[in-house]
PDB file of C-alpha atoms in Angstrom:
ATOM      1  CA  UNK A 278      98.359  86.760  77.352  1.00 63.00           C
ATOM      2  CA  UNK A 279     100.583  88.982  75.587  1.00 74.00           C
ATOM      3  CA  UNK A 280      98.478  91.410  76.004  1.00 76.00           C
ATOM      4  CA  UNK A 281      98.302  91.305  79.262  1.00 76.00           C
ATOM      5  CA  UNK A 282     101.887  91.250  79.715  1.00 80.00           C
ATOM      6  CA  UNK A 283     102.001  94.690  77.518  1.00 84.00           C
ATOM      7  CA  UNK A 284      99.827  96.240  79.934  1.00 84.00           C
ATOM      8  CA  UNK A 285     101.078  95.034  82.944  1.00 83.00           C
ATOM      9  CA  UNK A 286     104.422  97.035  81.944  1.00 84.00           C
ATOM     10  CA  UNK A 287     102.524  99.833  81.011  1.00 86.00           C
ATOM     11  CA  UNK A 288     101.410 100.333  84.257  1.00 86.00           C
ATOM     12  CA  UNK A 289     104.816  99.018  85.822  1.00 86.00           C
ATOM     13  CA  UNK A 290     106.284 102.556  83.867  1.00 86.00           C
ATOM     14  CA  UNK A 291     104.323 104.202  84.965  1.00 86.00           C
ATOM     15  CA  UNK A 292     104.857 103.942  88.442  1.00 84.00           C
ATOM     16  CA  UNK A 293     108.287 104.650  88.123  1.00 85.00           C
ATOM     17  CA  UNK A 294     107.766 108.166  86.916  1.00 84.00           C
ATOM     18  CA  UNK A 295     108.445 111.042  88.732  1.00 84.00           C
ATOM     19  CA  UNK A 296     105.966 112.915  88.363  1.00 85.00           C
ATOM     20  CA  UNK A 297     102.442 112.294  88.152  1.00 83.00           C
ATOM     21  CA  UNK A 298      99.119 114.234  87.673  1.00 86.00           C
ATOM     22  CA  UNK A 299      95.705 113.377  89.569  1.00 87.00           C
ATOM     23  CA  UNK A 300      93.712 112.948  86.167  1.00 88.00           C
ATOM     24  CA  UNK A 301      96.642 110.412  85.825  1.00 87.00           C
ATOM     25  CA  UNK A 302      96.397 108.451  89.130  1.00 86.00           C
ATOM     26  CA  UNK A 303      92.387 107.942  88.842  1.00 88.00           C
ATOM     27  CA  UNK A 304      93.757 106.937  85.024  1.00 89.00           C
ATOM     28  CA  UNK A 305      96.090 104.370  86.630  1.00 87.00           C
ATOM     29  CA  UNK A 306      93.442 103.662  89.082  1.00 88.00           C
ATOM     30  CA  UNK A 307      91.085 102.556  86.443  1.00 89.00           C
ATOM     31  CA  UNK A 308      94.033 100.167  84.321  1.00 89.00           C
ATOM     32  CA  UNK A 309      95.220  98.706  87.145  1.00 88.00           C
ATOM     33  CA  UNK A 310      91.412  97.386  88.095  1.00 86.00           C
ATOM     34  CA  UNK A 311      91.296  96.733  84.261  1.00 85.00           C
ATOM     35  CA  UNK A 312      94.200  94.748  84.025  1.00 80.00           C
ATOM     36  CA  UNK A 313      93.341  92.742  87.260  1.00 80.00           C
ATOM     37  CA  UNK A 314      89.635  91.626  86.128  1.00 78.00           C
ATOM     38  CA  UNK A 315      91.072  90.655  82.974  1.00 77.00           C
ATOM     39  CA  UNK A 316      94.501  88.948  84.175  1.00 73.00           C
ATOM     40  CA  UNK A 317      91.825  86.738  86.874  1.00 70.00           C
ATOM     41  CA  UNK A 318      89.584  86.254  84.532  1.00 67.00           C
ATOM     42  CA  UNK A 319      89.035  82.136  84.262  1.00 63.00           C
ATOM     43  CA  UNK A 320      89.124  80.329  81.227  1.00 63.00           C
ATOM     44  CA  UNK A 321      85.413  79.157  79.631  1.00 64.00           C
ATOM     45  CA  UNK A 322      84.447  76.406  77.171  1.00 62.00           C
ATOM     46  CA  UNK A 323      86.566  73.522  76.052  1.00 63.00           C
ATOM     47  CA  UNK A 324      90.438  73.337  75.951  1.00 60.00           C
ATOM     48  CA  UNK A 325      92.200  73.525  72.591  1.00 63.00           C
ATOM     49  CA  UNK A 326      88.737  74.685  70.523  1.00 65.00           C
ATOM     50  CA  UNK A 327      87.795  77.684  68.780  1.00 64.00           C
ATOM     51  CA  UNK A 328      85.357  78.521  71.168  1.00 66.00           C
ATOM     52  CA  UNK A 329      87.386  78.923  74.111  1.00 61.00           C
ATOM     53  CA  UNK A 330      87.950  82.196  76.369  1.00 61.00           C
ATOM     54  CA  UNK A 331      91.354  82.280  77.398  1.00 60.00           C
ATOM     55  CA  UNK A 332      92.014  83.525  81.457  1.00 59.00           C
ATOM     56  CA  UNK A 333      93.814  82.156  84.105  1.00 55.00           C
ATOM     57  CA  UNK A 334      91.979  79.452  86.522  1.00 55.00           C
ATOM     58  CA  UNK A 335      91.706  80.160  90.032  1.00 57.00           C
ATOM     59  CA  UNK A 336      92.706  83.643  90.389  1.00 55.00           C
ATOM     60  CA  UNK A 337      90.070  86.490  92.697  1.00 57.00           C
ATOM     61  CA  UNK A 338      90.647  89.725  93.500  1.00 56.00           C
ATOM     62  CA  UNK A 339      90.685  87.792  97.193  1.00 59.00           C
ATOM     63  CA  UNK A 340      94.260  87.245  96.208  1.00 58.00           C
ATOM     64  CA  UNK A 341      96.135  90.286  95.506  1.00 61.00           C
ATOM     65  CA  UNK A 342      95.750  91.436  99.655  1.00 65.00           C
ATOM     66  CA  UNK A 343      98.591  93.080 101.403  1.00 69.00           C
ATOM     67  CA  UNK A 344      98.962  90.236 103.794  1.00 72.00           C
ATOM     68  CA  UNK A 345     102.707  91.843 103.609  1.00 70.00           C
ATOM     69  CA  UNK A 346     101.463  94.881 104.868  1.00 70.00           C
ATOM     70  CA  UNK A 347      99.521  93.390 107.537  1.00 76.00           C
ATOM     71  CA  UNK A 348     102.436  91.609 109.011  1.00 78.00           C
ATOM     72  CA  UNK A 349     104.779  94.363 109.173  1.00 76.00           C
ATOM     73  CA  UNK A 350     102.307  96.414 110.716  1.00 76.00           C
ATOM     74  CA  UNK A 351     101.338  94.003 113.762  1.00 78.00           C
ATOM     75  CA  UNK A 352     105.205  92.646 114.175  1.00 79.00           C
ATOM     76  CA  UNK A 353     106.052  97.070 115.093  1.00 75.00           C
ATOM     77  CA  UNK A 354     102.405  96.284 117.218  1.00 75.00           C
ATOM     78  CA  UNK A 355     104.226  93.281 119.185  1.00 75.00           C
ATOM     79  CA  UNK A 356     107.397  95.626 119.182  1.00 73.00           C
ATOM     80  CA  UNK A 357     106.577  99.181 120.064  1.00 69.00           C
ATOM     81  CA  UNK A 358     103.492  99.382 122.296  1.00 68.00           C
ATOM     82  CA  UNK A 359     103.802  95.684 123.940  1.00 67.00           C
ATOM     83  CA  UNK A 360     105.082  97.822 127.158  1.00 60.00           C
ATOM     84  CA  UNK A 361     102.751 100.231 126.880  1.00 58.00           C
ATOM     85  CA  UNK A 362      99.979  97.628 128.357  1.00 55.00           C
ATOM     86  CA  UNK A 363     100.000  96.064 131.823  1.00 53.00           C
ATOM     87  CA  UNK A 364     101.805  98.713 133.561  1.00 54.00           C
ATOM     88  CA  UNK A 365     104.245  99.358 131.144  1.00 56.00           C
ATOM     89  CA  UNK A 366     104.812 102.366 129.381  1.00 55.00           C
ATOM     90  CA  UNK A 367     106.105 105.208 131.312  1.00 58.00           C
ATOM     91  CA  UNK A 368     109.125 105.971 128.793  1.00 65.00           C
ATOM     92  CA  UNK A 369     109.703 109.584 127.404  1.00 71.00           C
ATOM     93  CA  UNK A 370     109.424 108.899 123.728  1.00 71.00           C
ATOM     94  CA  UNK A 371     105.836 108.221 121.960  1.00 72.00           C
ATOM     95  CA  UNK A 372     105.632 104.515 120.378  1.00 70.00           C
ATOM     96  CA  UNK A 373     105.709 107.072 117.435  1.00 74.00           C
ATOM     97  CA  UNK A 374     109.159 108.587 118.028  1.00 78.00           C
ATOM     98  CA  UNK A 375     110.541 104.831 118.261  1.00 77.00           C
ATOM     99  CA  UNK A 376     108.765 103.682 115.304  1.00 77.00           C
ATOM    100  CA  UNK A 377     110.062 106.389 113.694  1.00 81.00           C
ATOM    101  CA  UNK A 378     113.923 106.558 114.731  1.00 84.00           C
ATOM    102  CA  UNK A 379     113.471 102.188 114.155  1.00 81.00           C
ATOM    103  CA  UNK A 380     112.400 102.916 110.135  1.00 82.00           C
ATOM    104  CA  UNK A 381     115.267 105.715 109.722  1.00 85.00           C
ATOM    105  CA  UNK A 382     117.895 103.615 111.665  1.00 84.00           C
ATOM    106  CA  UNK A 383     116.694 100.595 109.147  1.00 82.00           C
ATOM    107  CA  UNK A 384     117.067 102.994 106.128  1.00 83.00           C
ATOM    108  CA  UNK A 385     120.039 104.271 107.562  1.00 84.00           C
ATOM    109  CA  UNK A 386     121.774 100.720 107.547  1.00 84.00           C
ATOM    110  CA  UNK A 387     119.981  99.994 104.486  1.00 82.00           C
ATOM    111  CA  UNK A 388     121.488 103.461 102.189  1.00 83.00           C
ATOM    112  CA  UNK A 389     125.012 103.100 103.404  1.00 83.00           C
ATOM    113  CA  UNK A 390     125.528  99.222 102.861  1.00 81.00           C
ATOM    114  CA  UNK A 391     126.389  99.005 106.707  1.00 79.00           C
ATOM    115  CA  UNK A 392     125.261  95.023 107.898  1.00 75.00           C
ATOM    116  CA  UNK A 393     122.675  94.102 110.390  1.00 70.00           C
ATOM    117  CA  UNK A 394     124.984  92.291 112.410  1.00 70.00           C
ATOM    118  CA  UNK A 395     128.607  92.317 113.972  1.00 68.00           C
ATOM    119  CA  UNK A 396     131.080  89.952 112.404  1.00 70.00           C
ATOM    120  CA  UNK A 397     134.025  89.688 114.917  1.00 72.00           C
ATOM    121  CA  UNK A 398     136.825  88.873 112.964  1.00 73.00           C
ATOM    122  CA  UNK A 399     141.098  88.171 114.223  1.00 78.00           C
ATOM    123  CA  UNK A 400     143.540  90.813 112.434  1.00 76.00           C
ATOM    124  CA  UNK A 401     146.782  88.577 112.284  1.00 80.00           C
ATOM    125  CA  UNK A 402     149.596  91.130 111.338  1.00 77.00           C
ATOM    126  CA  UNK A 403     152.205  90.184 108.410  1.00 79.00           C
ATOM    127  CA  UNK A 404     156.204  90.149 109.492  1.00 70.00           C
TER     128      UNK A 404
END
């Protein structure tokens, strides 16, 4: 188990680097695949015996999915491409342009610490 954590830390620190060469990317890909295979290895043998082979039970490659990215893509399709069907979509800008504007505004709000909603406040002057 300690090996898995140390290897995970090594892979994570590699991702935090600023400059990465093609060779390093290839070696990272192989190391990541090896780590996932080791992480998903089931426990074999009788528990608490000398011939027990450690692993984590019932994990497979399919558990490492990109469903969150697929969900975001689905939301983008519904929001931005909804007007392009059934007679809509006569706007001057393309859908890709609208998506880029939306993403840029999201980044702007996040980077400048601007709230996403407006909260009405009452100002009472002091006498």
